[in-house]
Tab-separated table of C-alpha atoms and ligand atoms in Angstrom:
chain	number	residue	atom	x	y	z
A	1	MET	CA	0.090	-0.351	0.286
A	2	PRO	CA	1.330	3.615	-0.512
A	3	GLU	CA	2.603	5.377	2.064
A	4	LEU	CA	2.798	8.809	2.381
A	5	PRO	CA	5.843	9.011	0.514
A	6	GLU	CA	4.779	7.328	-2.189
A	7	VAL	CA	1.201	9.156	-1.631
A	8	GLU	CA	3.298	12.646	-2.284
A	9	HIS	CA	5.462	11.285	-5.105
A	10	VAL	CA	1.599	10.951	-6.782
A	11	THR	CA	0.550	14.587	-5.465
A	12	ASN	CA	3.628	15.669	-6.999
A	13	ALA	CA	3.188	14.198	-10.553
A	14	LEU	CA	-0.225	14.547	-10.390
A	15	ARG	CA	0.280	18.566	-10.386
A	16	GLY	CA	2.805	17.999	-12.930
A	17	ALA	CA	0.248	16.574	-15.215
A	18	VAL	CA	-2.837	18.690	-14.687
A	19	LEU	CA	-3.148	20.788	-12.756
A	20	GLY	CA	-5.227	24.520	-13.842
A	21	ARG	CA	-6.984	21.874	-16.643
A	22	ALA	CA	-9.719	22.054	-17.311
A	23	ILE	CA	-12.220	18.688	-16.874
A	24	GLU	CA	-15.298	18.882	-19.472
A	25	ASN	CA	-16.662	16.160	-18.230
A	26	ALA	CA	-16.349	13.188	-16.319
A	27	SER	CA	-18.144	9.870	-15.955
A	28	LEU	CA	-17.784	7.315	-12.983
A	29	LEU	CA	-17.228	3.837	-14.070
A	30	ARG	CA	-17.342	2.385	-10.768
A	31	PRO	CA	-19.804	3.536	-8.086
A	32	ARG	CA	-18.274	2.291	-5.236
A	33	LEU	CA	-15.547	4.031	-5.730
A	34	ALA	CA	-17.404	7.254	-4.920
A	35	PRO	CA	-20.064	5.958	-2.615
A	36	ASP	CA	-21.008	8.722	-1.529
A	37	SER	CA	-22.475	10.288	-4.663
A	38	LYS	CA	-24.203	8.468	-7.617
A	39	PRO	CA	-22.219	8.256	-10.762
A	40	ALA	CA	-24.399	11.269	-12.679
A	41	ALA	CA	-23.910	13.695	-9.777
A	42	PHE	CA	-20.341	13.171	-9.652
A	43	ALA	CA	-20.085	14.222	-12.958
A	44	LYS	CA	-21.885	17.285	-12.634
A	45	LYS	CA	-19.496	18.489	-9.588
A	46	LEU	CA	-16.612	18.168	-11.682
A	47	ALA	CA	-17.952	19.064	-15.257
A	48	GLY	CA	-17.196	22.562	-16.454
A	49	ALA	CA	-14.349	22.717	-13.047
A	50	THR	CA	-10.591	23.510	-13.464
A	51	ILE	CA	-8.356	22.285	-11.411
A	52	GLN	CA	-6.482	24.911	-9.123
A	53	SER	CA	-4.615	23.200	-6.788
A	54	ILE	CA	-3.362	19.777	-5.994
A	55	THR	CA	-1.604	18.931	-2.400
A	56	ARG	CA	-1.518	16.190	0.068
A	57	ARG	CA	-2.664	15.566	3.345
A	58	GLY	CA	-1.595	12.624	4.991
A	59	LYS	CA	-2.312	9.793	2.246
A	60	HIS	CA	-5.075	11.593	0.784
A	61	ILE	CA	-4.642	13.896	-2.462
A	62	LEU	CA	-6.858	16.816	-2.781
A	63	LEU	CA	-7.815	18.403	-5.954
A	64	GLU	CA	-9.201	21.686	-5.349
A	65	LEU	CA	-11.744	22.928	-8.564
A	66	ASP	CA	-12.261	26.660	-9.082
A	67	ASN	CA	-16.358	26.102	-8.478
A	68	GLY	CA	-16.185	25.050	-4.766
A	69	ASN	CA	-15.931	21.249	-4.558
A	70	THR	CA	-12.368	19.588	-3.781
A	71	LEU	CA	-12.127	16.116	-4.903
A	72	ILE	CA	-10.639	13.668	-2.377
A	73	VAL	CA	-8.747	10.603	-3.614
A	74	HIS	CA	-7.445	7.617	-1.932
A	75	LEU	CA	-5.353	5.455	-3.429
A	76	ARG	CA	-5.467	2.715	-1.225
A	77	MET	CA	-3.625	-0.324	-2.126
A	78	SER	CA	-3.333	-0.326	-6.133
A	79	GLY	CA	-5.089	2.984	-7.742
A	80	ARG	CA	-2.880	4.870	-9.916
A	81	PHE	CA	-3.833	7.899	-12.633
A	82	HIS	CA	-2.879	7.421	-16.340
A	83	LEU	CA	-3.049	10.987	-19.045
A	84	LEU	CA	-4.454	9.210	-22.172
A	85	ASN	CA	-4.746	10.553	-25.656
A	86	PRO	CA	-8.144	9.443	-27.024
A	87	ASP	CA	-6.286	7.351	-29.531
A	88	ASP	CA	-5.211	4.883	-26.565
A	89	GLU	CA	-7.445	2.454	-24.928
A	90	ASP	CA	-8.821	2.696	-21.058
A	91	PRO	CA	-7.124	-0.049	-19.068
A	92	LYS	CA	-8.463	-2.883	-17.581
A	93	PHE	CA	-9.827	-1.585	-14.594
A	94	SER	CA	-10.830	2.369	-15.635
A	95	HIS	CA	-12.997	3.252	-12.234
A	96	ALA	CA	-13.281	6.567	-12.937
A	97	ILE	CA	-12.193	8.782	-15.882
A	98	PHE	CA	-12.089	13.079	-16.461
A	99	TYR	CA	-11.906	14.579	-19.776
A	100	PHE	CA	-10.310	16.608	-20.543
A	101	ALA	CA	-10.476	20.030	-23.481
A	102	ASP	CA	-7.978	19.166	-25.253
A	103	GLY	CA	-9.041	15.025	-26.440
A	104	GLU	CA	-6.656	13.964	-23.103
A	105	ARG	CA	-8.544	12.568	-20.503
A	106	LEU	CA	-7.233	11.247	-17.013
A	107	VAL	CA	-8.201	7.418	-15.847
A	108	PHE	CA	-8.243	6.264	-12.312
A	109	GLN	CA	-7.076	2.862	-12.749
A	110	ASP	CA	-7.630	0.351	-9.763
A	111	GLN	CA	-6.908	-3.485	-9.910
A	112	ARG	CA	-7.649	-4.142	-6.296
A	113	HIS	CA	-10.771	-1.775	-6.163
A	114	PHE	CA	-10.236	-0.065	-2.416
A	115	GLY	CA	-9.262	3.011	-3.865
A	116	LEU	CA	-12.230	5.847	-2.721
A	117	MET	CA	-12.883	9.467	-3.890
A	118	LYS	CA	-15.651	11.868	-2.685
A	119	ILE	CA	-16.340	15.686	-3.911
A	120	VAL	CA	-16.726	17.904	-1.072
A	121	LYS	CA	-17.267	21.442	-0.763
A	122	THR	CA	-13.967	23.186	-0.134
A	123	LYS	CA	-14.970	25.523	2.793
A	124	GLN	CA	-15.529	22.171	4.520
A	125	LEU	CA	-12.966	20.482	3.575
A	126	HIS	CA	-11.422	20.427	7.042
A	127	GLU	CA	-14.378	18.903	9.037
A	128	THR	CA	-14.853	16.111	6.608
A	129	LYS	CA	-14.567	12.784	7.975
A	130	GLU	CA	-11.628	11.376	6.367
A	131	LEU	CA	-9.708	14.518	7.218
A	132	SER	CA	-10.976	16.203	10.354
A	133	LYS	CA	-9.144	13.716	12.746
A	134	LEU	CA	-5.733	13.493	11.130
A	135	ALA	CA	-3.066	14.529	12.967
A	136	PRO	CA	-0.677	17.439	11.871
A	137	GLU	CA	1.124	17.249	8.815
A	138	PRO	CA	5.229	15.262	9.820
A	139	PHE	CA	6.792	18.370	8.432
A	140	SER	CA	4.780	20.966	9.670
A	141	ASP	CA	5.322	23.202	12.705
A	142	GLU	CA	2.033	21.810	14.461
A	143	PHE	CA	4.074	18.651	14.313
A	144	SER	CA	6.211	19.531	17.343
A	145	VAL	CA	8.286	17.650	20.355
A	146	GLU	CA	6.100	19.527	22.605
A	147	TYR	CA	3.096	17.871	20.601
A	148	LEU	CA	4.242	14.508	20.502
A	149	ALA	CA	5.285	14.908	24.336
A	150	ASP	CA	1.948	15.780	24.847
A	151	ILE	CA	-0.001	13.211	23.001
A	152	LEU	CA	2.507	10.169	24.180
A	153	LYS	CA	1.990	11.290	27.594
A	154	ARG	CA	-1.708	10.313	27.169
A	155	SER	CA	-1.550	6.790	25.527
A	156	ASN	CA	-1.286	3.459	27.027
A	157	ARG	CA	-0.516	1.951	23.728
A	158	VAL	CA	2.552	0.322	22.690
A	159	ILE	CA	4.527	2.317	20.638
A	160	LYS	CA	4.522	0.962	17.448
A	161	GLU	CA	0.852	0.611	17.508
A	162	PHE	CA	0.668	4.290	18.518
A	163	LEU	CA	2.926	5.412	15.594
A	164	LEU	CA	0.598	3.348	13.109
A	165	ASP	CA	-2.777	5.381	14.589
A	166	GLN	CA	-2.607	8.228	11.963
A	167	THR	CA	-4.854	10.940	14.424
A	168	LYS	CA	-1.989	10.792	17.037
A	169	VAL	CA	1.032	10.755	14.005
A	170	CYS	CA	0.282	11.360	10.601
A	171	GLY	CA	1.705	9.490	8.052
A	172	VAL	CA	4.071	6.567	9.534
A	173	GLY	CA	3.065	3.415	7.677
A	174	ASN	CA	3.907	-0.080	8.849
A	175	ILE	CA	7.086	-0.275	7.225
A	176	TYR	CA	8.231	3.363	8.669
A	177	ALA	CA	7.375	2.825	12.039
A	178	SER	CA	9.927	0.120	12.174
A	179	GLU	CA	12.520	2.048	10.793
A	180	THR	CA	11.910	5.302	13.114
A	181	LEU	CA	11.873	3.003	16.531
A	182	PHE	CA	15.016	1.258	15.479
A	183	LEU	CA	17.082	4.364	14.840
A	184	SER	CA	15.356	6.052	17.828
A	185	GLY	CA	16.828	3.073	19.972
A	186	ILE	CA	13.415	2.632	20.978
A	187	SER	CA	11.640	-0.943	21.779
A	188	PRO	CA	8.447	-1.056	19.540
A	189	ARG	CA	6.991	-3.122	22.603
A	190	LYS	CA	7.362	-0.307	24.709
A	191	ARG	CA	4.488	1.972	26.339
A	192	ALA	CA	3.838	5.106	24.848
A	193	LYS	CA	4.018	6.812	28.318
A	194	SER	CA	6.616	5.739	29.299
A	195	ILE	CA	9.001	7.419	26.483
A	196	ARG	CA	10.683	10.409	28.104
A	197	GLY	CA	12.584	13.517	27.472
A	198	LYS	CA	16.151	12.969	24.928
A	199	SER	CA	13.912	9.641	23.433
A	200	ILE	CA	11.033	12.049	22.522
A	201	GLU	CA	13.495	14.157	20.900
A	202	LYS	CA	14.200	11.165	18.712
A	203	LEU	CA	11.893	9.879	17.794
A	204	HIS	CA	10.366	13.079	16.747
A	205	GLN	CA	13.712	13.759	14.415
A	206	ASN	CA	13.304	9.803	13.019
A	207	VAL	CA	9.822	10.234	11.644
A	208	ARG	CA	10.996	12.920	9.943
A	209	VAL	CA	14.151	11.738	9.108
A	210	ILE	CA	12.729	8.662	7.854
A	211	LEU	CA	10.060	9.668	5.486
A	212	SER	CA	12.094	12.835	4.345
A	213	GLU	CA	14.524	9.874	3.125
A	214	ALA	CA	11.908	7.640	1.768
A	215	ILE	CA	10.204	10.957	-0.216
A	216	ASP	CA	13.904	11.602	-1.801
A	217	LEU	CA	14.305	8.284	-3.057
A	218	THR	CA	10.512	8.423	-4.701
A	219	LYS	CA	12.713	11.914	-6.559
A	220	THR	CA	14.816	9.704	-8.204
A	221	ILE	CA	11.937	7.434	-10.197
A	222	VAL	CA	12.041	8.360	-13.869
A	223	PRO	CA	8.745	9.880	-14.644
A	224	ASP	CA	6.424	8.123	-17.028
A	225	PRO	CA	4.350	10.072	-19.174
A	226	VAL	CA	1.372	7.902	-18.797
A	227	ILE	CA	1.329	6.473	-15.904
A	228	ILE	CA	1.186	9.611	-13.420
A	229	GLY	CA	3.521	8.927	-10.595
A	230	GLU	CA	4.700	5.627	-12.021
A	231	GLY	CA	7.496	3.503	-9.977
A	232	VAL	CA	5.489	4.531	-6.600
A	233	TYR	CA	4.780	1.016	-6.011
A	234	GLY	CA	7.951	-0.285	-6.339
A	235	ALA	CA	9.816	2.732	-4.179
A	236	GLY	CA	9.501	0.816	-1.227
A	237	SER	CA	11.929	-1.448	-2.764
A	238	LEU	CA	14.124	1.603	-3.656
A	239	MET	CA	14.830	1.779	0.402
A	240	ARG	CA	17.279	-0.096	2.359
A	241	TRP	CA	15.799	-1.254	5.256
A	242	ARG	CA	17.871	-1.501	8.046
A	243	VAL	CA	15.611	-3.492	10.086
A	244	TYR	CA	12.418	-3.811	8.327
A	245	ASP	CA	11.663	-7.094	6.055
A	246	ARG	CA	15.143	-8.232	7.577
A	247	GLU	CA	14.052	-11.035	10.458
A	248	GLY	CA	17.532	-13.016	11.126
A	249	LYS	CA	19.847	-10.598	9.186
A	250	GLU	CA	22.610	-8.815	11.019
A	251	CYS	CA	21.762	-5.735	12.769
A	252	PRO	CA	23.568	-2.925	10.956
A	253	GLU	CA	24.906	-1.772	14.239
A	254	CYS	CA	25.026	-4.347	16.152
A	255	SER	CA	25.534	-7.205	14.209
A	256	SER	CA	22.823	-9.223	16.520
A	257	PRO	CA	20.044	-11.349	14.365
A	258	ILE	CA	16.828	-8.899	13.347
A	259	LYS	CA	13.729	-10.004	15.083
A	260	ARG	CA	10.167	-10.010	13.408
A	261	ILE	CA	7.090	-10.157	16.512
A	262	ARG	CA	3.338	-9.808	15.787
A	263	GLN	CA	1.307	-6.039	16.663
A	264	GLY	CA	-1.580	-5.481	16.102
A	265	ALA	CA	-2.020	-8.489	12.935
A	266	ARG	CA	1.189	-7.071	11.401
A	267	SER	CA	4.528	-7.772	11.523
A	268	THR	CA	6.993	-5.533	13.217
A	269	TYR	CA	10.979	-5.699	13.112
A	270	PHE	CA	13.807	-4.809	15.844
A	271	CYS	CA	17.161	-5.053	16.895
A	272	ALA	CA	16.492	-6.896	20.727
A	273	LYS	CA	19.936	-5.146	21.534
A	274	CYS	CA	19.993	-1.977	20.188
A	275	GLN	CA	16.080	-1.108	20.910
A	276	ARG	CA	14.926	-0.903	24.450
B	1	ZN	ZN1	21.543	-3.858	16.890
């Protein structure tokens, strides 16, 4: 599943491809992609509107239109955008199409069928349930050491699961949580509220270090003229993980074997010696 760095990559690529373009018409081919609107209403809210900004909040891509609406897109497992010419055929699993005046069209393809779209009034964007509870963006001033210290001390959960909670810390997925904790020397089994002082500072810093590393790596992906943000599902494989997916292999710091445990039905990788 794309995590924050990959969604950031697709957002930037989409901005380069379709920002400022007018949607002449739209077609929702798979109604469950946008369960809150009927296909006709979905098309009506987009027709004639120009895309005036493309941003990201958490793992949501926000396409703000000049008609007062914003299209929220969540790629989930496998959603991807194609920018096609009139001569190109729609790919298999095309679930929504946005037609531009010059004949090109943006097609949302989703092999796994988990993607989601929603059109909301831009004025109410941050009150929508998808966005209202999200923690501050990890690179914003709001996500401060003080903020982190405050929410840590109020949580009895183990730190690994705490990091995955998007209402506490935004943008840290399963892979990045293991890596962040390793870099911070914190055991994934430690209770959030028992983390104090310098460890909080390290954790705060390393959330940003790990996410920046991944974002920088996605910038090395050669852009594809058709598939917007192509390569993004392989971005994880560009990373040289320190502990993630390295069970039994040597810890890069102390050479002890990396351990894998299950936490909340997901795998956590860590070094029992380096992480206390
Ligand atoms: Zn180690």
